[in-house]
Short mmCIF file of C-alpha atoms in Angstrom, two decimals:
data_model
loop_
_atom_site.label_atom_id
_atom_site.label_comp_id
_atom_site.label_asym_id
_atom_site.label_seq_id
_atom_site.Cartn_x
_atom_site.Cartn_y
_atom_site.Cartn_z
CA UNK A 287 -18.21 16.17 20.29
CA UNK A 288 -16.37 15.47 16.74
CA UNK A 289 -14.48 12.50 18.56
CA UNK A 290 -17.67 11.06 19.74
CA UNK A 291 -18.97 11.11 16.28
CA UNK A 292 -15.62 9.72 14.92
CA UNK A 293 -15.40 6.64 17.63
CA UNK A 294 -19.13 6.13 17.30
CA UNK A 295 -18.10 4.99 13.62
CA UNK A 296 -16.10 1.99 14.83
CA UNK A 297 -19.77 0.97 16.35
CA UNK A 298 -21.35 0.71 13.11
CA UNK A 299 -18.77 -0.93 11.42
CA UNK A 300 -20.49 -3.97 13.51
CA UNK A 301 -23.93 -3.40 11.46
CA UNK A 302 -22.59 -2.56 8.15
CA UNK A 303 -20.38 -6.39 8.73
CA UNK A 304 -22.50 -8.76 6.63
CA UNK A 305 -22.88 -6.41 3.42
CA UNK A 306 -19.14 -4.79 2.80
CA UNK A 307 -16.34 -7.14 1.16
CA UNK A 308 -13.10 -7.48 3.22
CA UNK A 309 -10.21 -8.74 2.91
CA UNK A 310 -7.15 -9.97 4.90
CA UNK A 311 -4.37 -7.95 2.53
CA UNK A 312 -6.54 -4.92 3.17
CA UNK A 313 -6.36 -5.86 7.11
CA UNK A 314 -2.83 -5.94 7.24
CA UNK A 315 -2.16 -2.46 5.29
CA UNK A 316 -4.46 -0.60 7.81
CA UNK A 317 -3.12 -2.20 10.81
CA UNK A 318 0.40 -1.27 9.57
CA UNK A 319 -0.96 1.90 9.33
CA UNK A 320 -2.64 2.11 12.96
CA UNK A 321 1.31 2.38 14.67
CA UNK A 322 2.17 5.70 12.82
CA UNK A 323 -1.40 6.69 13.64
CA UNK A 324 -0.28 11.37 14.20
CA UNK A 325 -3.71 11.95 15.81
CA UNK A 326 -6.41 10.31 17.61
CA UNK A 327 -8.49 11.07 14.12
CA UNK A 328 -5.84 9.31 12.49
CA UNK A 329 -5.74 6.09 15.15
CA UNK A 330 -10.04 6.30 14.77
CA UNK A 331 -9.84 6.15 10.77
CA UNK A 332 -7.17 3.74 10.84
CA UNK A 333 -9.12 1.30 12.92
CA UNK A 334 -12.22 1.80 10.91
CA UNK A 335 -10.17 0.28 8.10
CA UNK A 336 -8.77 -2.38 9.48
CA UNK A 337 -12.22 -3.23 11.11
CA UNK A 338 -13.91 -2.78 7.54
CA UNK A 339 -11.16 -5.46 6.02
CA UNK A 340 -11.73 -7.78 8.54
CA UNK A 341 -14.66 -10.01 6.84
CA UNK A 342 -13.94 -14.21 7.31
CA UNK A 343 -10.92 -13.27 9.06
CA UNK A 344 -12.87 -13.81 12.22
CA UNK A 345 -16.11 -14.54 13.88
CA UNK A 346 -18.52 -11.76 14.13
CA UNK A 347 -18.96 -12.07 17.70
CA UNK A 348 -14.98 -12.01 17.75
CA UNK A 349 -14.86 -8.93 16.15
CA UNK A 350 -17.36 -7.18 17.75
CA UNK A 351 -15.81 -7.67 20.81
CA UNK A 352 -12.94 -6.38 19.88
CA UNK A 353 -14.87 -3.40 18.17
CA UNK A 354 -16.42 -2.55 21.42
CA UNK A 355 -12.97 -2.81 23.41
CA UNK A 356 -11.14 -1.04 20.84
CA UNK A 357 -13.70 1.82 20.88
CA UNK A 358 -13.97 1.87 24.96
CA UNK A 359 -10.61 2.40 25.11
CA UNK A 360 -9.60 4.29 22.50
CA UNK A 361 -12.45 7.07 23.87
CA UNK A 362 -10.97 6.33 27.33
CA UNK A 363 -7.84 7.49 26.49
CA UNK A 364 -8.85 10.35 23.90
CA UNK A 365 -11.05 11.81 27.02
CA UNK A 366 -7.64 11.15 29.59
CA UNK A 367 -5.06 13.00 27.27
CA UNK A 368 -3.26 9.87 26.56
CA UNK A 369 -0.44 10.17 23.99
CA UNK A 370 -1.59 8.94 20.47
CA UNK A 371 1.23 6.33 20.06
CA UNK A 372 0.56 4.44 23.41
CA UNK A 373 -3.04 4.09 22.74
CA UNK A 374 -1.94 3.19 18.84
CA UNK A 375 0.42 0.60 20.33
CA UNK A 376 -2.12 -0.97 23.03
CA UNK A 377 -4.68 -0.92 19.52
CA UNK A 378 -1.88 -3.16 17.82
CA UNK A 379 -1.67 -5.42 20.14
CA UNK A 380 -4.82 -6.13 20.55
CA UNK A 381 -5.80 -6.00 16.98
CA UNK A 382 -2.09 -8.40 16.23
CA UNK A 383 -4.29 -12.05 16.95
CA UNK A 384 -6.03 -11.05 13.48
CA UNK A 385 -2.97 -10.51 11.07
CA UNK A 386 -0.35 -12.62 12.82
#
């Protein structure tokens, strides 16, 4: 139930979008961050940051996509006892077309 609540953050990340400032630097430190994710908690949090960084980076639409697919999958493999640093890793390179 606490991992629900935690992923269901990454969903309103895509309503708070037009009102928090974000910036690329900011992107880059958390997606640094997202490969030496410990925990799920840690890969969720992680992501949130990155996500709330992301501002002009990309279009909305583009990001929440990628919100949406992050989330999905990140429950997905939370809920199938997939190891932290493969679903960190499949995050990162999803997440790379924004900081590369």
């Amino acid at each position: 139930m606490r991992f629900t609540f935690v992923t269901a953050m990454l969903a309103s990340l895509v309503m708070a979008a037009p009102t928090v400032r974000r910036d690329l630097d900011g992107a880059k430190g958390a997606y640094g961050a997202i490969a030496g994710s410990a925990n799920d908690a840690a890969l969720v949090a992680n992501t949130n940051t990155f996500f709330a960084n992301l501002n002009g980076v990309a279009s909305s639409d583009d990001i929440n996509q990628s919100v949406k697919q992050v989330s999905d999958q990140i429950s997905a493999n939370h809920k199938d006892k997939v190891p932290t640093q493969l679903t960190a890793a499949w995050v990162s390179s999803v997440l790379n077309k924004y900081v590369a």
